[in-house]
Amino acid sequence: MTIRDLIDRLKLKPLSTFDDRDVSGVVVSDMLSDVMAGAKSGNLWLTVQTHKSVVPAANLVDVAAVVVTSGKSVPQETVDLASKYKVAILASELPTFELVGKLYSLGLGSA
Amino acid sequence: MAACRHQWEMADVEFGFVAFERCFHCDGLRTFFTPDQIPFLGEEYREGRCFWRRVEAAQSFRFGLRCARCGERHNLEELMGLLHCTGCDPACEIDRLRLQAEAEGNWVLVGFGFTDKNGPTPIPPAKLEILADYFNQRRDASRPRLRLLSFEQIGELSRCHGDFLHDVGMLSLEPPPTRTSPLVAPAPRRAGDAVGRPHRENGNDDPRSH
């Protein structure tokens, strides 16, 4: 499953410019240190964090995309930085718990 | 016997806080890792002529690297954190190297050592290379490569506004919107400020409000 597939199926809103790629598994955390220690390349990162530091952290561990949940607004400086490094930032109105359920039903686990 | 083509993985992961302490007498900064579960902001103590006050505690973790093939291990005990260059100073060598790397389709982060009164402790270049190898090995081969630079190439440390990849203010989930770099020296105290009591720019002396 690719980022574009997930955007279509879950009505996610793409905020940054990015290159489409495969998604393998999901990581849920609002802490950069958690993600840096535990995320795997190609994971989808669900968070309510919107600070621009999520961009270098996401890039560092090579997550496929960051999904900002719960309808949180993302500062433009975060979106601009993400676009610069082609890190996909997606937004969802759904609470994290609900989105996790939908991702699980699509076959994505914590791989 | 052929040399091992190391395949690095994280080892000995320990979560805790990176504490930043500043002496309001000499404006010195020092940092250290603590496995404490609670960051004691505002804690003050005297050491010789210095009055140290904990000004920031960022949730972080420390770790080592181990080769999955041959078992070779490296601790990264000097590593305080990774810093993202914000391009705040066009005359800074890091900024020049960042722009160069980006033009080549790569990107950079800055490895930062723990700081004592004499400044940050250098991280051996070999360790920075191993750390960069670790992050690059786990990336999709089509993705830009990471280059790790040493903080020693930062032009003027006390004016660096780079972003540390630390969790600051995470007990309230969102980092303070006006976070200033802990590397930047605070404004000089105003005449009339009480001795032994550091000035806080927002006028609030309650350390819990940090």
PDB file of C-alpha atoms in Angstrom:
ATOM      1  CA  MET A   1       0.000   0.000   0.000  1.00  0.00           C
ATOM      2  CA  THR A   2       1.315   3.450  -0.888  1.00  0.00           C
ATOM      3  CA  ILE A   3       0.884   6.905   0.636  1.00  0.00           C
ATOM      4  CA  ARG A   4      -1.495   7.845  -2.219  1.00  0.00           C
ATOM      5  CA  ASP A   5      -3.603   4.723  -1.574  1.00  0.00           C
ATOM      6  CA  LEU A   6      -3.976   5.740   2.064  1.00  0.00           C
ATOM      7  CA  ILE A   7      -4.844   9.319   1.158  1.00  0.00           C
ATOM      8  CA  ASP A   8      -7.678   8.036  -1.046  1.00  0.00           C
ATOM      9  CA  ARG A   9      -8.979   5.381   1.314  1.00  0.00           C
ATOM     10  CA  LEU A  10      -8.843   7.388   4.523  1.00  0.00           C
ATOM     11  CA  LYS A  11      -9.514  10.842   3.095  1.00  0.00           C
ATOM     12  CA  LEU A  12      -6.243  12.193   4.413  1.00  0.00           C
ATOM     13  CA  LYS A  13      -5.274  15.689   3.409  1.00  0.00           C
ATOM     14  CA  PRO A  14      -1.766  16.044   1.965  1.00  0.00           C
ATOM     15  CA  LEU A  15      -0.106  19.213   3.232  1.00  0.00           C
ATOM     16  CA  SER A  16       3.429  18.949   1.880  1.00  0.00           C
ATOM     17  CA  THR A  17       4.889  17.894  -1.440  1.00  0.00           C
ATOM     18  CA  PHE A  18       6.388  14.396  -1.476  1.00  0.00           C
ATOM     19  CA  ASP A  19       7.264  11.398  -3.609  1.00  0.00           C
ATOM     20  CA  ASP A  20       4.850   8.487  -3.297  1.00  0.00           C
ATOM     21  CA  ARG A  21       6.248   5.342  -1.697  1.00  0.00           C
ATOM     22  CA  ASP A  22       5.191   2.142   0.001  1.00  0.00           C
ATOM     23  CA  VAL A  23       3.963   2.182   3.579  1.00  0.00           C
ATOM     24  CA  SER A  24       4.889  -0.687   5.851  1.00  0.00           C
ATOM     25  CA  GLY A  25       3.466  -0.548   9.327  1.00  0.00           C
ATOM     26  CA  VAL A  26       2.414   2.178  11.718  1.00  0.00           C
ATOM     27  CA  VAL A  27       4.063   3.886  14.658  1.00  0.00           C
ATOM     28  CA  VAL A  28       2.042   6.051  17.047  1.00  0.00           C
ATOM     29  CA  SER A  29       3.863   8.510  19.272  1.00  0.00           C
ATOM     30  CA  ASP A  30       4.006  12.165  20.178  1.00  0.00           C
ATOM     31  CA  MET A  31       7.627  11.937  21.261  1.00  0.00           C
ATOM     32  CA  LEU A  32      10.531  12.383  18.882  1.00  0.00           C
ATOM     33  CA  SER A  33      12.720  10.199  21.062  1.00  0.00           C
ATOM     34  CA  ASP A  34      10.230   7.321  20.879  1.00  0.00           C
ATOM     35  CA  VAL A  35      10.124   7.555  17.118  1.00  0.00           C
ATOM     36  CA  MET A  36      13.878   7.882  16.735  1.00  0.00           C
ATOM     37  CA  ALA A  37      14.364   4.836  18.927  1.00  0.00           C
ATOM     38  CA  GLY A  38      11.571   2.660  17.601  1.00  0.00           C
ATOM     39  CA  ALA A  39      10.218   3.619  14.168  1.00  0.00           C
ATOM     40  CA  LYS A  40      11.191   1.652  11.099  1.00  0.00           C
ATOM     41  CA  SER A  41      11.858   2.830   7.594  1.00  0.00           C
ATOM     42  CA  GLY A  42       8.586   3.037   5.676  1.00  0.00           C
ATOM     43  CA  ASN A  43       6.364   3.342   8.756  1.00  0.00           C
ATOM     44  CA  LEU A  44       3.433   5.703   8.905  1.00  0.00           C
ATOM     45  CA  TRP A  45       3.889   8.007  11.932  1.00  0.00           C
ATOM     46  CA  LEU A  46       0.689   9.115  13.663  1.00  0.00           C
ATOM     47  CA  THR A  47       1.068  12.066  16.015  1.00  0.00           C
ATOM     48  CA  VAL A  48      -0.492  15.266  17.270  1.00  0.00           C
ATOM     49  CA  GLN A  49       2.934  16.905  17.258  1.00  0.00           C
ATOM     50  CA  THR A  50       3.123  19.755  14.776  1.00  0.00           C
ATOM     51  CA  HIS A  51       6.418  21.395  15.696  1.00  0.00           C
ATOM     52  CA  LYS A  52       8.846  21.590  12.785  1.00  0.00           C
ATOM     53  CA  SER A  53      11.214  19.214  14.617  1.00  0.00           C
ATOM     54  CA  VAL A  54       8.993  16.350  13.441  1.00  0.00           C
ATOM     55  CA  VAL A  55      10.402  16.874   9.938  1.00  0.00           C
ATOM     56  CA  PRO A  56      14.097  16.133  10.612  1.00  0.00           C
ATOM     57  CA  ALA A  57      13.044  13.349  13.001  1.00  0.00           C
ATOM     58  CA  ALA A  58      10.815  11.777  10.335  1.00  0.00           C
ATOM     59  CA  ASN A  59      13.563  12.160   7.769  1.00  0.00           C
ATOM     60  CA  LEU A  60      16.145  10.675  10.122  1.00  0.00           C
ATOM     61  CA  VAL A  61      14.259   7.422  10.644  1.00  0.00           C
ATOM     62  CA  ASP A  62      12.889   7.477   7.096  1.00  0.00           C
ATOM     63  CA  VAL A  63       9.196   7.146   7.911  1.00  0.00           C
ATOM     64  CA  ALA A  64       6.994   7.071   4.808  1.00  0.00           C
ATOM     65  CA  ALA A  65       4.693   9.826   6.067  1.00  0.00           C
ATOM     66  CA  VAL A  66       3.646  11.761   9.121  1.00  0.00           C
ATOM     67  CA  VAL A  67      -0.098  11.879   9.796  1.00  0.00           C
ATOM     68  CA  VAL A  68      -1.203  14.686  12.090  1.00  0.00           C
ATOM     69  CA  THR A  69      -4.419  13.487  13.673  1.00  0.00           C
ATOM     70  CA  SER A  70      -7.374  14.988  15.532  1.00  0.00           C
ATOM     71  CA  GLY A  71      -7.728  17.925  13.161  1.00  0.00           C
ATOM     72  CA  LYS A  72      -4.724  19.711  14.607  1.00  0.00           C
ATOM     73  CA  SER A  73      -3.537  22.545  12.424  1.00  0.00           C
ATOM     74  CA  VAL A  74       0.022  22.325  11.203  1.00  0.00           C
ATOM     75  CA  PRO A  75       2.155  25.497  11.153  1.00  0.00           C
ATOM     76  CA  GLN A  76       3.195  26.645   7.704  1.00  0.00           C
ATOM     77  CA  GLU A  77       6.880  26.537   8.674  1.00  0.00           C
ATOM     78  CA  THR A  78       6.490  22.798   9.388  1.00  0.00           C
ATOM     79  CA  VAL A  79       4.807  22.227   6.029  1.00  0.00           C
ATOM     80  CA  ASP A  80       7.447  24.263   4.194  1.00  0.00           C
ATOM     81  CA  LEU A  81      10.298  22.374   5.818  1.00  0.00           C
ATOM     82  CA  ALA A  82       8.605  19.058   5.016  1.00  0.00           C
ATOM     83  CA  SER A  83       8.171  20.041   1.381  1.00  0.00           C
ATOM     84  CA  LYS A  84      11.815  21.031   1.186  1.00  0.00           C
ATOM     85  CA  TYR A  85      12.899  17.538   2.260  1.00  0.00           C
ATOM     86  CA  LYS A  86      10.008  15.736   0.510  1.00  0.00           C
ATOM     87  CA  VAL A  87       8.657  14.448   3.817  1.00  0.00           C
ATOM     88  CA  ALA A  88       4.952  13.668   3.467  1.00  0.00           C
ATOM     89  CA  ILE A  89       2.812  15.465   6.028  1.00  0.00           C
ATOM     90  CA  LEU A  90      -0.825  14.394   5.948  1.00  0.00           C
ATOM     91  CA  ALA A  91      -3.696  15.614   8.083  1.00  0.00           C
ATOM     92  CA  SER A  92      -6.694  13.756   9.427  1.00  0.00           C
ATOM     93  CA  GLU A  93      -9.744  14.986  11.277  1.00  0.00           C
ATOM     94  CA  LEU A  94     -10.009  11.610  12.990  1.00  0.00           C
ATOM     95  CA  PRO A  95      -8.715  11.049  16.509  1.00  0.00           C
ATOM     96  CA  THR A  96      -5.619   8.881  16.618  1.00  0.00           C
ATOM     97  CA  PHE A  97      -7.488   5.905  18.081  1.00  0.00           C
ATOM     98  CA  GLU A  98     -10.057   5.874  15.299  1.00  0.00           C
ATOM     99  CA  LEU A  99      -7.444   6.253  12.591  1.00  0.00           C
ATOM    100  CA  VAL A 100      -5.411   3.400  14.056  1.00  0.00           C
ATOM    101  CA  GLY A 101      -8.521   1.202  13.840  1.00  0.00           C
ATOM    102  CA  LYS A 102      -9.006   2.039  10.184  1.00  0.00           C
ATOM    103  CA  LEU A 103      -5.341   1.434   9.385  1.00  0.00           C
ATOM    104  CA  TYR A 104      -5.474  -1.895  11.175  1.00  0.00           C
ATOM    105  CA  SER A 105      -8.520  -2.919   9.189  1.00  0.00           C
ATOM    106  CA  LEU A 106      -6.571  -2.102   6.015  1.00  0.00           C
ATOM    107  CA  GLY A 107      -3.940  -4.608   7.080  1.00  0.00           C
ATOM    108  CA  LEU A 108      -1.339  -2.223   8.482  1.00  0.00           C
ATOM    109  CA  GLY A 109       0.115  -3.259  11.820  1.00  0.00           C
ATOM    110  CA  SER A 110       3.043  -2.202  13.934  1.00  0.00           C
ATOM    111  CA  ALA A 111       5.624  -3.694  11.552  1.00  0.00           C
TER     112      ALA A 111
ATOM    113  CA  MET B   1      39.573 -13.168   7.265  1.00  0.00           C
ATOM    114  CA  ALA B   2      37.631 -10.428   5.486  1.00  0.00           C
ATOM    115  CA  ALA B   3      36.677  -7.365   7.488  1.00  0.00           C
ATOM    116  CA  CYS B   4      33.065  -7.317   8.644  1.00  0.00           C
ATOM    117  CA  ARG B   5      30.689  -5.145   6.631  1.00  0.00           C
ATOM    118  CA  HIS B   6      28.990  -3.900   9.735  1.00  0.00           C
ATOM    119  CA  GLN B   7      25.225  -3.873   9.959  1.00  0.00           C
ATOM    120  CA  TRP B   8      24.463  -1.540  12.834  1.00  0.00           C
ATOM    121  CA  GLU B   9      21.533  -1.771  15.185  1.00  0.00           C
ATOM    122  CA  MET B  10      20.611   0.206  18.299  1.00  0.00           C
ATOM    123  CA  ALA B  11      21.612  -1.298  21.619  1.00  0.00           C
ATOM    124  CA  ASP B  12      21.422  -0.395  25.283  1.00  0.00           C
ATOM    125  CA  VAL B  13      18.596   2.117  24.788  1.00  0.00           C
ATOM    126  CA  GLU B  14      17.866   4.125  27.930  1.00  0.00           C
ATOM    127  CA  PHE B  15      15.220   6.833  28.149  1.00  0.00           C
ATOM    128  CA  GLY B  16      15.605   9.889  30.359  1.00  0.00           C
ATOM    129  CA  PHE B  17      16.210  13.609  30.122  1.00  0.00           C
ATOM    130  CA  VAL B  18      18.955  15.832  28.806  1.00  0.00           C
ATOM    131  CA  ALA B  19      19.259  18.540  31.437  1.00  0.00           C
ATOM    132  CA  PHE B  20      20.524  22.027  30.602  1.00  0.00           C
ATOM    133  CA  GLU B  21      21.975  24.023  33.488  1.00  0.00           C
ATOM    134  CA  ARG B  22      23.145  27.599  33.313  1.00  0.00           C
ATOM    135  CA  CYS B  23      25.241  29.537  35.813  1.00  0.00           C
ATOM    136  CA  PHE B  24      23.841  33.008  36.151  1.00  0.00           C
ATOM    137  CA  HIS B  25      27.156  34.192  37.573  1.00  0.00           C
ATOM    138  CA  CYS B  26      29.422  33.270  34.659  1.00  0.00           C
ATOM    139  CA  ASP B  27      26.723  32.484  32.040  1.00  0.00           C
ATOM    140  CA  GLY B  28      28.280  29.034  31.664  1.00  0.00           C
ATOM    141  CA  LEU B  29      26.156  26.234  30.225  1.00  0.00           C
ATOM    142  CA  ARG B  30      26.435  22.552  30.976  1.00  0.00           C
ATOM    143  CA  THR B  31      24.380  19.578  29.965  1.00  0.00           C
ATOM    144  CA  PHE B  32      24.127  15.970  31.044  1.00  0.00           C
ATOM    145  CA  PHE B  33      21.920  12.936  30.663  1.00  0.00           C
ATOM    146  CA  THR B  34      19.833  11.851  33.606  1.00  0.00           C
ATOM    147  CA  PRO B  35      17.630   8.767  33.797  1.00  0.00           C
ATOM    148  CA  ASP B  36      15.365  10.690  36.235  1.00  0.00           C
ATOM    149  CA  GLN B  37      11.662  10.233  35.610  1.00  0.00           C
ATOM    150  CA  ILE B  38      10.876  13.849  36.524  1.00  0.00           C
ATOM    151  CA  PRO B  39      12.752  16.906  35.267  1.00  0.00           C
ATOM    152  CA  PHE B  40      13.461  19.178  38.229  1.00  0.00           C
ATOM    153  CA  LEU B  41      13.329  22.539  36.501  1.00  0.00           C
ATOM    154  CA  GLY B  42      14.449  25.542  38.484  1.00  0.00           C
ATOM    155  CA  GLU B  43      16.647  23.491  40.799  1.00  0.00           C
ATOM    156  CA  GLU B  44      19.553  25.651  41.968  1.00  0.00           C
ATOM    157  CA  TYR B  45      22.798  24.919  43.715  1.00  0.00           C
ATOM    158  CA  ARG B  46      26.157  26.544  44.279  1.00  0.00           C
ATOM    159  CA  GLU B  47      29.464  25.057  43.167  1.00  0.00           C
ATOM    160  CA  GLY B  48      32.508  27.244  43.846  1.00  0.00           C
ATOM    161  CA  ARG B  49      31.775  30.639  42.270  1.00  0.00           C
ATOM    162  CA  CYS B  50      29.021  29.218  40.092  1.00  0.00           C
ATOM    163  CA  PHE B  51      25.283  29.188  40.785  1.00  0.00           C
ATOM    164  CA  TRP B  52      23.793  26.483  38.604  1.00  0.00           C
ATOM    165  CA  ARG B  53      20.148  26.474  37.720  1.00  0.00           C
ATOM    166  CA  ARG B  54      18.402  23.828  35.641  1.00  0.00           C
ATOM    167  CA  VAL B  55      16.819  25.824  32.836  1.00  0.00           C
ATOM    168  CA  GLU B  56      15.589  23.103  30.509  1.00  0.00           C
ATOM    169  CA  ALA B  57      15.058  19.369  30.581  1.00  0.00           C
ATOM    170  CA  ALA B  58      14.318  17.629  27.327  1.00  0.00           C
ATOM    171  CA  GLN B  59      13.044  14.094  27.150  1.00  0.00           C
ATOM    172  CA  SER B  60      15.547  12.090  25.200  1.00  0.00           C
ATOM    173  CA  PHE B  61      17.347   8.766  25.166  1.00  0.00           C
ATOM    174  CA  ARG B  62      20.836   7.432  24.949  1.00  0.00           C
ATOM    175  CA  PHE B  63      21.973   4.372  23.132  1.00  0.00           C
ATOM    176  CA  GLY B  64      24.864   2.489  21.675  1.00  0.00           C
ATOM    177  CA  LEU B  65      25.329   0.640  18.407  1.00  0.00           C
ATOM    178  CA  ARG B  66      26.044  -3.031  17.885  1.00  0.00           C
ATOM    179  CA  CYS B  67      26.955  -4.834  14.686  1.00  0.00           C
ATOM    180  CA  ALA B  68      24.375  -7.558  14.041  1.00  0.00           C
ATOM    181  CA  ARG B  69      26.991  -9.560  12.127  1.00  0.00           C
ATOM    182  CA  CYS B  70      30.115  -9.516  14.278  1.00  0.00           C
ATOM    183  CA  GLY B  71      28.869  -8.122  17.587  1.00  0.00           C
ATOM    184  CA  GLU B  72      31.212  -5.120  17.628  1.00  0.00           C
ATOM    185  CA  ARG B  73      29.805  -2.481  19.966  1.00  0.00           C
ATOM    186  CA  HIS B  74      30.216   1.247  20.328  1.00  0.00           C
ATOM    187  CA  ASN B  75      28.784   3.401  23.056  1.00  0.00           C
ATOM    188  CA  LEU B  76      27.730   6.909  22.144  1.00  0.00           C
ATOM    189  CA  GLU B  77      28.084   8.343  25.599  1.00  0.00           C
ATOM    190  CA  GLU B  78      29.414  11.669  24.286  1.00  0.00           C
ATOM    191  CA  LEU B  79      26.326  12.282  22.150  1.00  0.00           C
ATOM    192  CA  MET B  80      23.940  14.807  23.685  1.00  0.00           C
ATOM    193  CA  GLY B  81      21.729  14.991  20.646  1.00  0.00           C
ATOM    194  CA  LEU B  82      21.289  15.792  17.003  1.00  0.00           C
ATOM    195  CA  LEU B  83      20.725  19.313  15.828  1.00  0.00           C
ATOM    196  CA  HIS B  84      18.924  20.428  12.707  1.00  0.00           C
ATOM    197  CA  CYS B  85      20.582  23.437  11.097  1.00  0.00           C
ATOM    198  CA  THR B  86      18.083  26.254  10.563  1.00  0.00           C
ATOM    199  CA  GLY B  87      20.445  28.341   8.435  1.00  0.00           C
ATOM    200  CA  CYS B  88      20.499  31.116  11.004  1.00  0.00           C
ATOM    201  CA  ASP B  89      23.994  32.297  10.104  1.00  0.00           C
ATOM    202  CA  PRO B  90      25.075  32.356   6.436  1.00  0.00           C
ATOM    203  CA  ALA B  91      28.710  32.710   7.591  1.00  0.00           C
ATOM    204  CA  CYS B  92      28.553  29.433   9.536  1.00  0.00           C
ATOM    205  CA  GLU B  93      30.504  26.500   8.107  1.00  0.00           C
ATOM    206  CA  ILE B  94      27.645  24.145   8.954  1.00  0.00           C
ATOM    207  CA  ASP B  95      25.276  26.203   6.852  1.00  0.00           C
ATOM    208  CA  ARG B  96      27.704  26.124   3.939  1.00  0.00           C
ATOM    209  CA  LEU B  97      28.049  22.339   4.196  1.00  0.00           C
ATOM    210  CA  ARG B  98      24.277  21.969   4.585  1.00  0.00           C
ATOM    211  CA  LEU B  99      23.634  23.879   1.372  1.00  0.00           C
ATOM    212  CA  GLN B 100      26.308  21.862  -0.400  1.00  0.00           C
ATOM    213  CA  ALA B 101      24.816  18.571   0.788  1.00  0.00           C
ATOM    214  CA  GLU B 102      21.320  19.635  -0.215  1.00  0.00           C
ATOM    215  CA  ALA B 103      22.550  20.611  -3.673  1.00  0.00           C
ATOM    216  CA  GLU B 104      23.883  17.057  -3.971  1.00  0.00           C
ATOM    217  CA  GLY B 105      20.514  15.635  -2.889  1.00  0.00           C
ATOM    218  CA  ASN B 106      21.630  14.767   0.623  1.00  0.00           C
ATOM    219  CA  TRP B 107      20.957  16.371   3.970  1.00  0.00           C
ATOM    220  CA  VAL B 108      22.809  17.016   7.199  1.00  0.00           C
ATOM    221  CA  LEU B 109      22.357  16.926  10.930  1.00  0.00           C
ATOM    222  CA  VAL B 110      24.857  18.055  13.524  1.00  0.00           C
ATOM    223  CA  GLY B 111      26.072  15.692  16.241  1.00  0.00           C
ATOM    224  CA  PHE B 112      26.344  17.532  19.522  1.00  0.00           C
ATOM    225  CA  GLY B 113      28.413  16.506  22.523  1.00  0.00           C
ATOM    226  CA  PHE B 114      27.516  17.086  26.152  1.00  0.00           C
ATOM    227  CA  THR B 115      28.661  20.449  27.427  1.00  0.00           C
ATOM    228  CA  ASP B 116      30.652  21.387  30.471  1.00  0.00           C
ATOM    229  CA  LYS B 117      31.988  24.788  31.525  1.00  0.00           C
ATOM    230  CA  ASN B 118      34.626  24.593  28.826  1.00  0.00           C
ATOM    231  CA  GLY B 119      32.135  23.958  26.049  1.00  0.00           C
ATOM    232  CA  PRO B 120      30.778  20.871  24.303  1.00  0.00           C
ATOM    233  CA  THR B 121      32.813  17.685  24.384  1.00  0.00           C
ATOM    234  CA  PRO B 122      33.877  16.628  20.889  1.00  0.00           C
ATOM    235  CA  ILE B 123      32.451  13.386  19.534  1.00  0.00           C
ATOM    236  CA  PRO B 124      35.137  11.249  17.890  1.00  0.00           C
ATOM    237  CA  PRO B 125      34.704  11.501  14.090  1.00  0.00           C
ATOM    238  CA  ALA B 126      34.734   7.693  13.820  1.00  0.00           C
ATOM    239  CA  LYS B 127      31.659   7.528  16.059  1.00  0.00           C
ATOM    240  CA  LEU B 128      29.848  10.135  13.981  1.00  0.00           C
ATOM    241  CA  GLU B 129      30.599   8.067  10.877  1.00  0.00           C
ATOM    242  CA  ILE B 130      29.263   4.916  12.503  1.00  0.00           C
ATOM    243  CA  LEU B 131      26.133   6.746  13.605  1.00  0.00           C
ATOM    244  CA  ALA B 132      25.574   8.124  10.093  1.00  0.00           C
ATOM    245  CA  ASP B 133      26.120   4.611   8.712  1.00  0.00           C
ATOM    246  CA  TYR B 134      23.476   3.283  11.087  1.00  0.00           C
ATOM    247  CA  PHE B 135      20.847   5.776   9.943  1.00  0.00           C
ATOM    248  CA  ASN B 136      21.770   5.405   6.272  1.00  0.00           C
ATOM    249  CA  GLN B 137      21.715   1.596   6.393  1.00  0.00           C
ATOM    250  CA  ARG B 138      18.119   1.634   7.577  1.00  0.00           C
ATOM    251  CA  ARG B 139      16.957   4.068   4.901  1.00  0.00           C
ATOM    252  CA  ASP B 140      15.417   3.149   1.599  1.00  0.00           C
ATOM    253  CA  ALA B 141      18.344   3.247  -0.841  1.00  0.00           C
ATOM    254  CA  SER B 142      16.474   5.719  -3.050  1.00  0.00           C
ATOM    255  CA  ARG B 143      16.177   8.261  -0.244  1.00  0.00           C
ATOM    256  CA  PRO B 144      18.660  11.114   0.360  1.00  0.00           C
ATOM    257  CA  ARG B 145      21.678  10.130   2.419  1.00  0.00           C
ATOM    258  CA  LEU B 146      22.340  11.611   5.818  1.00  0.00           C
ATOM    259  CA  ARG B 147      25.641  13.310   6.543  1.00  0.00           C
ATOM    260  CA  LEU B 148      26.475  13.907  10.195  1.00  0.00           C
ATOM    261  CA  LEU B 149      28.646  16.910  10.958  1.00  0.00           C
ATOM    262  CA  SER B 150      30.352  17.869  14.174  1.00  0.00           C
ATOM    263  CA  PHE B 151      29.168  20.846  16.214  1.00  0.00           C
ATOM    264  CA  GLU B 152      32.802  22.000  16.176  1.00  0.00           C
ATOM    265  CA  GLN B 153      32.116  23.404  12.703  1.00  0.00           C
ATOM    266  CA  ILE B 154      29.427  25.742  14.009  1.00  0.00           C
ATOM    267  CA  GLY B 155      30.685  29.284  13.540  1.00  0.00           C
ATOM    268  CA  GLU B 156      29.568  30.823  16.790  1.00  0.00           C
ATOM    269  CA  LEU B 157      27.998  28.388  19.205  1.00  0.00           C
ATOM    270  CA  SER B 158      26.473  30.954  21.523  1.00  0.00           C
ATOM    271  CA  ARG B 159      24.441  32.380  18.622  1.00  0.00           C
ATOM    272  CA  CYS B 160      23.334  29.084  17.088  1.00  0.00           C
ATOM    273  CA  HIS B 161      19.561  28.779  16.664  1.00  0.00           C
ATOM    274  CA  GLY B 162      19.575  25.197  15.415  1.00  0.00           C
ATOM    275  CA  ASP B 163      16.778  22.893  16.547  1.00  0.00           C
ATOM    276  CA  PHE B 164      17.688  19.986  18.771  1.00  0.00           C
ATOM    277  CA  LEU B 165      15.733  16.804  18.086  1.00  0.00           C
ATOM    278  CA  HIS B 166      14.678  16.623  21.699  1.00  0.00           C
ATOM    279  CA  ASP B 167      11.261  16.476  23.297  1.00  0.00           C
ATOM    280  CA  VAL B 168      10.924  19.780  25.107  1.00  0.00           C
ATOM    281  CA  GLY B 169       7.798  20.558  27.076  1.00  0.00           C
ATOM    282  CA  MET B 170       6.416  17.140  26.286  1.00  0.00           C
ATOM    283  CA  LEU B 171       4.712  16.892  29.640  1.00  0.00           C
ATOM    284  CA  SER B 172       2.240  19.326  28.066  1.00  0.00           C
ATOM    285  CA  LEU B 173       2.421  17.585  24.657  1.00  0.00           C
ATOM    286  CA  GLU B 174       3.273  20.717  22.718  1.00  0.00           C
ATOM    287  CA  PRO B 175       6.684  22.407  22.838  1.00  0.00           C
ATOM    288  CA  PRO B 176       6.558  26.025  23.956  1.00  0.00           C
ATOM    289  CA  PRO B 177       5.976  28.082  20.791  1.00  0.00           C
ATOM    290  CA  THR B 178       8.675  30.581  21.730  1.00  0.00           C
ATOM    291  CA  ARG B 179      11.410  28.135  22.660  1.00  0.00           C
ATOM    292  CA  THR B 180      14.796  29.767  22.394  1.00  0.00           C
ATOM    293  CA  SER B 181      17.880  27.728  21.720  1.00  0.00           C
ATOM    294  CA  PRO B 182      19.429  26.615  25.013  1.00  0.00           C
ATOM    295  CA  LEU B 183      22.807  27.370  23.419  1.00  0.00           C
ATOM    296  CA  VAL B 184      22.077  31.066  23.236  1.00  0.00           C
ATOM    297  CA  ALA B 185      23.294  33.002  26.251  1.00  0.00           C
ATOM    298  CA  PRO B 186      20.519  34.837  28.102  1.00  0.00           C
ATOM    299  CA  ALA B 187      20.301  38.621  28.051  1.00  0.00           C
ATOM    300  CA  PRO B 188      22.502  40.312  30.678  1.00  0.00           C
ATOM    301  CA  ARG B 189      20.803  40.878  34.011  1.00  0.00           C
ATOM    302  CA  ARG B 190      19.344  44.303  34.538  1.00  0.00           C
ATOM    303  CA  ALA B 191      20.685  46.652  37.177  1.00  0.00           C
ATOM    304  CA  GLY B 192      18.740  46.163  40.363  1.00  0.00           C
ATOM    305  CA  ASP B 193      18.046  42.466  39.823  1.00  0.00           C
ATOM    306  CA  ALA B 194      18.411  40.632  43.091  1.00  0.00           C
ATOM    307  CA  VAL B 195      21.739  38.833  43.443  1.00  0.00           C
ATOM    308  CA  GLY B 196      21.300  35.113  43.554  1.00  0.00           C
ATOM    309  CA  ARG B 197      18.019  35.214  41.736  1.00  0.00           C
ATOM    310  CA  PRO B 198      18.156  34.858  37.975  1.00  0.00           C
ATOM    311  CA  HIS B 199      16.072  37.183  35.841  1.00  0.00           C
ATOM    312  CA  ARG B 200      13.306  35.536  33.854  1.00  0.00           C
ATOM    313  CA  GLU B 201      12.239  37.393  30.761  1.00  0.00           C
ATOM    314  CA  ASN B 202       8.556  36.788  31.299  1.00  0.00           C
ATOM    315  CA  GLY B 203       8.784  38.124  34.824  1.00  0.00           C
ATOM    316  CA  ASN B 204       7.521  34.855  36.215  1.00  0.00           C
ATOM    317  CA  ASP B 205       9.900  33.294  38.703  1.00  0.00           C
ATOM    318  CA  ASP B 206       7.933  30.109  39.127  1.00  0.00           C
ATOM    319  CA  PRO B 207      10.204  27.462  37.622  1.00  0.00           C
ATOM    320  CA  ARG B 208       7.222  25.203  36.993  1.00  0.00           C
ATOM    321  CA  SER B 209       5.994  27.676  34.411  1.00  0.00           C
ATOM    322  CA  HIS B 210       9.026  27.102  32.213  1.00  0.00           C
TER     323      HIS B 210
END
